[in-house]
Coordinates of C-alpha atoms and ligand atoms in Angstrom, one line a residue:
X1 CA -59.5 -49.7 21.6
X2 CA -58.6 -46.9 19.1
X3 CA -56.2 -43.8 20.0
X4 CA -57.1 -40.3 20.9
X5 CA -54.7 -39.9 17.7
X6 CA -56.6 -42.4 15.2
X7 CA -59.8 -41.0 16.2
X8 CA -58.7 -37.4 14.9
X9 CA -57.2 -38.9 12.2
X10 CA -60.5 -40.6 10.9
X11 CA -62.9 -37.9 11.6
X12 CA -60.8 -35.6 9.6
X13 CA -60.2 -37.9 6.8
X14 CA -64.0 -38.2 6.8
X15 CA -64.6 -34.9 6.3
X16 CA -62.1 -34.3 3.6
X17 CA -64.2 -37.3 1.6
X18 CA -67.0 -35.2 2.2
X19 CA -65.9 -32.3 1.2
X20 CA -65.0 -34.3 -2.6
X21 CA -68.2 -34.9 -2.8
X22 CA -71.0 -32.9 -1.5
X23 CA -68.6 -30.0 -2.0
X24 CA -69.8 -27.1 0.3
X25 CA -73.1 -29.2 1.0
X26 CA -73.2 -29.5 4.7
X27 CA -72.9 -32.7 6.4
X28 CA -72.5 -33.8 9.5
X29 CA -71.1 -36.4 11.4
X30 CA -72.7 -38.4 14.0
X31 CA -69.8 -40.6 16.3
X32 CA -72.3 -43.9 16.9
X33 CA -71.2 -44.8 20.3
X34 CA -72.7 -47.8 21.4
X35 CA -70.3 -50.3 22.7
X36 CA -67.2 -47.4 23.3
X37 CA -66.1 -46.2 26.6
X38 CA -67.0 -42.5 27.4
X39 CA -63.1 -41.6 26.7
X40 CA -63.4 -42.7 23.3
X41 CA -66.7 -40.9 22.5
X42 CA -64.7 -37.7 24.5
X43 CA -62.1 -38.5 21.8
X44 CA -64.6 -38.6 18.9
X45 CA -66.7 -35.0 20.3
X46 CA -62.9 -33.2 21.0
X47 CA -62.2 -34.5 17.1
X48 CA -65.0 -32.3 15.6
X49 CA -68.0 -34.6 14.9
X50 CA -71.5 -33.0 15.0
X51 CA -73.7 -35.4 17.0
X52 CA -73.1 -38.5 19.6
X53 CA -75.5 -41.6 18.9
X54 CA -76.4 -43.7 21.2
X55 CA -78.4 -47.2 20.6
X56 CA -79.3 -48.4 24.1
X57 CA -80.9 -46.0 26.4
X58 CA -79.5 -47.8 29.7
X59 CA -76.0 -48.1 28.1
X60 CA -76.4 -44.0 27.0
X61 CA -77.3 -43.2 31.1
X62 CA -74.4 -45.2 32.4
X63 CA -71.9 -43.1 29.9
X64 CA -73.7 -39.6 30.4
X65 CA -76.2 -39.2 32.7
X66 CA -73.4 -37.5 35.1
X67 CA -72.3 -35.1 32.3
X68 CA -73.6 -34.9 28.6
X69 CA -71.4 -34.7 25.3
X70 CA -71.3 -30.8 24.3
X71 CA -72.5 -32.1 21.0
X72 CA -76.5 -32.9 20.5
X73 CA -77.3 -36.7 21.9
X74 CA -79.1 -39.0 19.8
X75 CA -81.0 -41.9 20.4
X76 CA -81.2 -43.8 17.8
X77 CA -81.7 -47.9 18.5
X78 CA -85.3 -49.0 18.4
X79 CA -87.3 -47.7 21.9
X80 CA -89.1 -49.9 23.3
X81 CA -92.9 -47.8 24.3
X82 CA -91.7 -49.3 28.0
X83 CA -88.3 -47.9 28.3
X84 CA -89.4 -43.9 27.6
X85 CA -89.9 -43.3 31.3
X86 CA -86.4 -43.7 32.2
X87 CA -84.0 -41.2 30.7
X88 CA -85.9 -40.1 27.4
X89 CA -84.7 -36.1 29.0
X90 CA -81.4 -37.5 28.4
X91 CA -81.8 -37.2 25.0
X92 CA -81.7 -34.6 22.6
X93 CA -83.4 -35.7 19.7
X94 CA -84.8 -39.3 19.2
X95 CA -84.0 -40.4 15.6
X96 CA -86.1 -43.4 15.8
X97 CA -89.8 -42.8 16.1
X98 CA -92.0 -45.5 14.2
X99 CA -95.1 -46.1 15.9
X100 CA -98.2 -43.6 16.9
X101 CA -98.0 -45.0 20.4
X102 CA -94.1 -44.2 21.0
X103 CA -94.7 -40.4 20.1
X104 CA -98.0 -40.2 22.1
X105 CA -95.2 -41.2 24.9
X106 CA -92.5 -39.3 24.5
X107 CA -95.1 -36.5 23.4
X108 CA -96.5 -36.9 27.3
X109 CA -93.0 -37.3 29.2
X110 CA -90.6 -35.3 27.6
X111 CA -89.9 -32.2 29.8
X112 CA -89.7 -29.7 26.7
X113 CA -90.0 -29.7 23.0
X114 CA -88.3 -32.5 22.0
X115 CA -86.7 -32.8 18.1
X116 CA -87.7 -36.6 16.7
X117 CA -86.9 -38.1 13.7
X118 CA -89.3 -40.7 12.0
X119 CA -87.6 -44.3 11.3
X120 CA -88.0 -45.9 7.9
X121 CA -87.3 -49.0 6.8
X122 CA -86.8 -48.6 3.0
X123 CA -85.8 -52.1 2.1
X124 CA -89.0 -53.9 3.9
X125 CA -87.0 -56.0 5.7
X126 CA -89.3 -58.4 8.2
X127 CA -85.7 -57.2 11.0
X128 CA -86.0 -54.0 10.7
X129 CA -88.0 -51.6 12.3
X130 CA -89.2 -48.4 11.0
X131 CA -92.3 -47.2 8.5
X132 CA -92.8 -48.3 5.0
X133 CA -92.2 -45.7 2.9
X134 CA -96.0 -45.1 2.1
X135 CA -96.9 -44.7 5.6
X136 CA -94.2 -41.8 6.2
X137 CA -96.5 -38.4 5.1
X138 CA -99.7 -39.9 6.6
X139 CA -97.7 -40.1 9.7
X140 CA -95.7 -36.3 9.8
X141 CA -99.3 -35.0 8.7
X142 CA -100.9 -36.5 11.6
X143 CA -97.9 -35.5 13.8
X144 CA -99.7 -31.8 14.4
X145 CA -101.0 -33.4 17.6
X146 CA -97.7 -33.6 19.4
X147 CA -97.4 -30.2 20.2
X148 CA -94.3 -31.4 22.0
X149 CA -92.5 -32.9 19.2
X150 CA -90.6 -31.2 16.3
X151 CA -90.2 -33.7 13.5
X152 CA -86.7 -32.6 12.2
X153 CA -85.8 -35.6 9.8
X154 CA -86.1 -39.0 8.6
X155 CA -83.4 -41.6 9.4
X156 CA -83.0 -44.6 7.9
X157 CA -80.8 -48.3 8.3
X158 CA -80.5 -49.9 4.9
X159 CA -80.4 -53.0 4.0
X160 CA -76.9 -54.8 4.6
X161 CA -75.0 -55.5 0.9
X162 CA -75.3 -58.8 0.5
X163 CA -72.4 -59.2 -1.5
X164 CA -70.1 -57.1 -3.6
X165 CA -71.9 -57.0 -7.1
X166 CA -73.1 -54.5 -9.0
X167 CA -76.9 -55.2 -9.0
X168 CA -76.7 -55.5 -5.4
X169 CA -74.7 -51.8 -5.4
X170 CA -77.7 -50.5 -7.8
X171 CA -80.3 -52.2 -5.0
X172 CA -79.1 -50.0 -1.9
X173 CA -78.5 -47.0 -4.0
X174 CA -81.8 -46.9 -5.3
X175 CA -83.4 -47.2 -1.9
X176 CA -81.0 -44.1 -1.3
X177 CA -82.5 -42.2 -3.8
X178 CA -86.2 -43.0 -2.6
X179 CA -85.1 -42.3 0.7
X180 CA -83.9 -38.8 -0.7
X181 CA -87.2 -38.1 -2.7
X182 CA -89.2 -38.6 0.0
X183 CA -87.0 -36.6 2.4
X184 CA -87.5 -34.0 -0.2
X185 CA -91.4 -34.3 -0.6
X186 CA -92.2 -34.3 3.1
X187 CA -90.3 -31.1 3.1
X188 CA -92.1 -29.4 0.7
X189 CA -95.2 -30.1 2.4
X190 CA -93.9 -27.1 4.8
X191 CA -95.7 -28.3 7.9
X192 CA -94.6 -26.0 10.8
X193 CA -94.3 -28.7 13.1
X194 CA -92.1 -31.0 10.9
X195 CA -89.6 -28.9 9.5
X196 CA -87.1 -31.9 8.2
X197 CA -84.2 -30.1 8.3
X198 CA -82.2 -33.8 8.3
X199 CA -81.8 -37.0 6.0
X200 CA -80.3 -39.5 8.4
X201 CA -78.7 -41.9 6.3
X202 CA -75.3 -43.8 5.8
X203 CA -73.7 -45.7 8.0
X204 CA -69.6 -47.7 7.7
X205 CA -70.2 -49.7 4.7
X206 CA -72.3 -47.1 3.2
X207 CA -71.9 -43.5 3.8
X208 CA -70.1 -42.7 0.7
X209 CA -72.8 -43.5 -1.7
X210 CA -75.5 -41.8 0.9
X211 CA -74.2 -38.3 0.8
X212 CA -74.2 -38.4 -2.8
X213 CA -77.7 -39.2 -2.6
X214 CA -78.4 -36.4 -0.5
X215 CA -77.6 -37.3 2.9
X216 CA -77.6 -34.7 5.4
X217 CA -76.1 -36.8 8.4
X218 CA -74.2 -39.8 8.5
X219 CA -73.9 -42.4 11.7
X220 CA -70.5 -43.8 12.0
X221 CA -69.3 -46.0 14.4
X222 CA -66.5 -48.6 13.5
X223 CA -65.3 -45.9 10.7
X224 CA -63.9 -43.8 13.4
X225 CA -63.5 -46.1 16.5
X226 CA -62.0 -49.2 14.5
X227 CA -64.0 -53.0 14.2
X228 CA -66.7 -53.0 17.2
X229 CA -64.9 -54.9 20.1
X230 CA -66.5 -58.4 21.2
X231 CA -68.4 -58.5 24.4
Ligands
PLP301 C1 -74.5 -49.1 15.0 C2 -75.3 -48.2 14.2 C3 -74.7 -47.3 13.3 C4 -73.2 -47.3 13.0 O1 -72.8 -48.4 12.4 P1 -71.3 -48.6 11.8 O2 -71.5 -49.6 10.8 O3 -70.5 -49.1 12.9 O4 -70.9 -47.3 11.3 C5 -75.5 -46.4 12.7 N1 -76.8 -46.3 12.9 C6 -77.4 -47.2 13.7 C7 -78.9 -47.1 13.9 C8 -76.7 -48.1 14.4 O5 -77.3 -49.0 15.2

């Protein structure tokens, strides 16, 4: 388990990095919490960052159904259609909507309007869930029938490098850039009801190279609370 003191330490040096290279671009920071005890993520919300994410919806009740982070809670793991009836209110924004039939659901349950990201998966990997890129407008245009739901960004899990090389850098920074084009051309569709104010992109191993693509939030979890223990 990392210190209340290593915590700051990361989430600041983060930021500085940040700064170097978006300059005053806004970014924020998203502490991924999955796996970390409710002091750490305290640690991580005391230490500045913008957003708590949270993977698995029963693990994210047991940590705050009593008493939410005073930062914005995000869902972001894959929700299974079956699982939106307990605890979607929880939430704050879910960052991973990929399927007509899981925002007809949380379109139904949720209690108010309800911010949603849509989940691409920009590599095509067969693992991965999200929309192929193509599919993306079709889907935010066709999203004016949630009159619940506020598409506010796109989030995205690239693919894992495979090894350190630089065709294999060039691979997951041009899936970046396509992820940041068509971030961009949604946008300037200007639908009222999808408003895309985020690009949900960079993780660990990648952040760096996604906020000079553009990012506008990145999801770190081991960055800040060190390696993710074993179970
Ligand atoms: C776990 C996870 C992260 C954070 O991963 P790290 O490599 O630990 O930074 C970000 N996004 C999603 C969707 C995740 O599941």
């Amino acid at each position: 388990m990392s210190s209340r003191a290593l915590i700051f330490d990361r989430v600041s040096a983060v930021r500085e990095r940040i700064g170097e290279i978006a300059g005053s671009r806004p970014v924020d920071v998203m502490a991924v919490t999955k796996y970390r005890t409710r002091e750490e993520a305290l640690w991580a919300v005391e230490a500045g960052v913008d957003a708590v994410g949270e993977n698995r919806i029963q693990e994210a009740r047991d940590k705050w159904a009593e008493e939410k982070p005073r930062v914005p809670l995000h869902a972001i793991g894959h929700v299974q259609t079956n699982k939106v009836k307990y605890g979607i209110n929880l939430f704050d924004s879910i960052d991973s909507v990929d399927s007509d039939k899981l925002g007809d659901l949380l379109n139904q349950k949720s209690e108010q309007s309800l911010a949603v990201m849509v989940e691409v998966n920009v590599g095509g990997e067969e693992t991965k869930s999200g929309l192929t890129p193509d599919q993306v407008l079709p889907f935010i245009s066709a999203a004016a029938r949630w009159d619940r739901l506020r598409i506010s960004g796109l989030m995205t899990v690239l693919p894992a490098l495979r090894e350190n090389s630089v065709e294999e850098t060039r691979r997951i920074r041009q899936h970046m850039q396509e992820m940041a084009d068509l971030w961009r051309m949604c946008r300037s569709e200007g639908f009222p009801w999808a408003p895309l104010e985020h690009l949900s992109m960079g993780m660990t191993g990648d952040w760096e190279w996604a906020v000079e693509a553009g990012s506008t939030m990145i999801r770190l979890g081991a960055l800040i609370f060190g390696p993710r223990p074993m179970k």
